[in-house]
C-alpha cells in the first residue's frame, strides 16, 4: 500500500498527531517531487546540534517512493531531527536512472509527525529556515537557533502531506505578498532538475552559484545558496521557469504542480511571512528576548480611532519564535503604568522587561516570563517630571538608562532600582546643568564596549556621548539630521539611522533647521504637551515625505564618523537599525517600505568587491509585507523581524478622519524574513550585538 493510500485510509490519532521524538522508533512517509514518486531514494534521519550531526537510521524508498526506517540510537532531550533523501529516479523520468543531483530535505524538529513527506517544498522551507546552519546536507547550530528554525517549517509546508502550510496560505500572506508564488516557483525549479529535464540541473546550478563561485552539485545546495544570497542572479533564476516549463501552445498556464507561480522576476528570492495578533497595533520599539520571542511596544489600542491628535494608548505584545501571539488579544500585556509604550524596550538579567511610555510619560516594568506588571499601577513618573519617553537600555552592570524625548533629558536608574533614579542632561537658559552634558529631543540610546553612553538627538544632527561613570564629561558628534535608531557592532562602532539625513538642497536644509531645531521652543507656553508632540510628528513626517532622504552614519570608537551611507538611495526615513552576527547592518526604511542590508566594518563577511557601507541588498532593498516600518531585529536563527508601524497616514494626520478609515492609521502586522542574516545572541544588551 502506498503512503498516499495509507494517509487517506488512516483514522488513528497516531497518524495525525505529533509524537515525542524520544518515543519515536519508526518513521515512514514518501519521497516525491510534484506528486511524482522518487523510486530508490536513499533516506536518512539525522540529529542536529552544536556538533557534527549524528545519523540515526536509513532506508531505501521503494518504487512508490515510500520509505520506512527505524531510529536505532537514543535521542538527546529536545533533539532537532531532519531527513535527507539522496538520489533515486523520478517515476516521470523512467529510464534515466538514479539522479545524483537529487538531494531533498525535511527539517522536522523535536516533535515529528508519524508520517513525513520529503519533497521540493519541504526542501525549500528547510533550506530557508535553516539557511544559516546548513553546510551541504549537514545542519549544525545552537540549540535555540535550531529549535527556532525547525518550528517555522510548518508555517510554510505541511510535513505530513508535503502541501502548503497554514501561514503561507492564510489571508495575511497569500493575497498580500509574493511569498507564496516565490515559494512555489522555487519548488518548481528544483523539480525540473530532479525530474531530469534536459540540462535543467546544470542551468539551475549555474544560476544558484553564490558570489564566491562555488557551484552547487545538488538541489539542496542550490536551495541553500538561494536562501543565503537571495539578491544574487535573481533574474537568471526566474528565467529558468520558462526554460524548464514553457507554456504549451494554445494553453494559458504552465503545466506545473504548484500554483500560483511568479509572472514577473522578483528583485530578490527572499521568503517573508506576515503575522499579527496579541494586541499588536502601531508598533514603536521592539526587541527579542533570551528565548527568541519578539516583544512589541504597541503605541495604540487595536480598533481605536487613533490619530496623531487623539490617541488611545495600548500595551505590549509578545510573539513566539514561530510568529504565534502569546500576549492577550486587543490590549496586549497591560498594567504597571503602560500607556502607549514608545521606542524603549529592554531586558535585564533578572527577567524584567523595561518599557517607556509616550502618552503615560512614565517608565514601566513587566515580568518577562509572565507579562505581569512589576511597576506600580501608575508606573514610575519621577514626581511628574517625565515627558514623552523613548529609548531605554540595560547596561552590562544592570544600570537602566532611558531618554525623555519630550523634555530633552536623561533618566539613570542605578542597578535597576527606581528609588535611586536621577534625572540628568537638563539644560537651563541654553546651558547644561551638568558639565557639557546636553541632549536635544533624545530618541535612541546605546552603550559601547568602553562603557560610554551614546544618545541620538532627534531634534538636531548630533549624537551625545559620555562615560557612564562621568556623564558631565560629554561630547557631541555630528551625524545627519534627526538621528533616531542606534546600534553597536562587535567592534564598538555605532551605526546611526538619520531619519532626514544630509539634505542637499538649500531650501530643504533651511526647512529642516526651522522645523526640527525650533519646533518645541516656539510652542512651549502656547500648546499642551500632547499638542506639541502631535505637531512634532506631523512636521517630521512632512519633511521625510516631501523630501525623501535619510541615511546611515557610522561612529568609530575614536569619534571619527564614516558615511553617510544610503544604499544608492534605497534607504529613506531609516527608523530601525540592527546588527547581525557578521556585523553587517540592517536598516528599516519607513518611507520606502523596505529593509536594506549594508556591509559592515568587517568586510571579510561581505560579498566579494563590497566594502563598508555598501548595500548587499538590491537597489530597492528587500520587500514583502512591509508598510511604514519602524523596528528591526535579528533572532538566533538568522531571521530578520520587522514591525509595521503606520498604515494610513492621511487618516493619522487628520484632526477629523473619515469614519470608514478612522481605525486605519496604525499598522497591525509584523514581517519575518527567513534565514536572511547571520544569527545573533539575544537579547541585544545595551544596543551591543552579541555573537551566538
XYZ file of C-alpha atoms in Angstrom, residues 18 35 94 157 168 181 210 241 264 276 281 313 321 329 344 353 361 396 450 491 493 513 552 559 572 587 626 687:
28
model
C 2.866 14.803 16.525
C 3.483 14.482 -6.707
C 11.744 6.369 -16.101
C 4.671 23.372 4.458
C 1.878 30.954 3.915
C 4.313 32.494 -5.611
C 26.935 32.142 -4.984
C 10.915 28.891 -15.209
C 7.382 38.623 -13.091
C -0.471 39.670 13.634
C -1.044 47.786 16.638
C -2.698 54.034 24.118
C 9.514 32.198 17.748
C -5.706 39.937 22.041
C 12.073 51.974 24.625
C 11.182 43.966 30.759
C 5.015 59.696 30.276
C 26.054 45.226 31.477
C 34.175 51.210 26.561
C 33.993 46.209 17.073
C 31.288 51.039 16.043
C 16.553 73.509 10.641
C 23.276 55.963 7.999
C 34.858 59.531 17.365
C 14.726 56.582 3.108
C 18.068 49.166 8.161
C 6.192 45.858 4.665
C 22.420 48.031 21.920
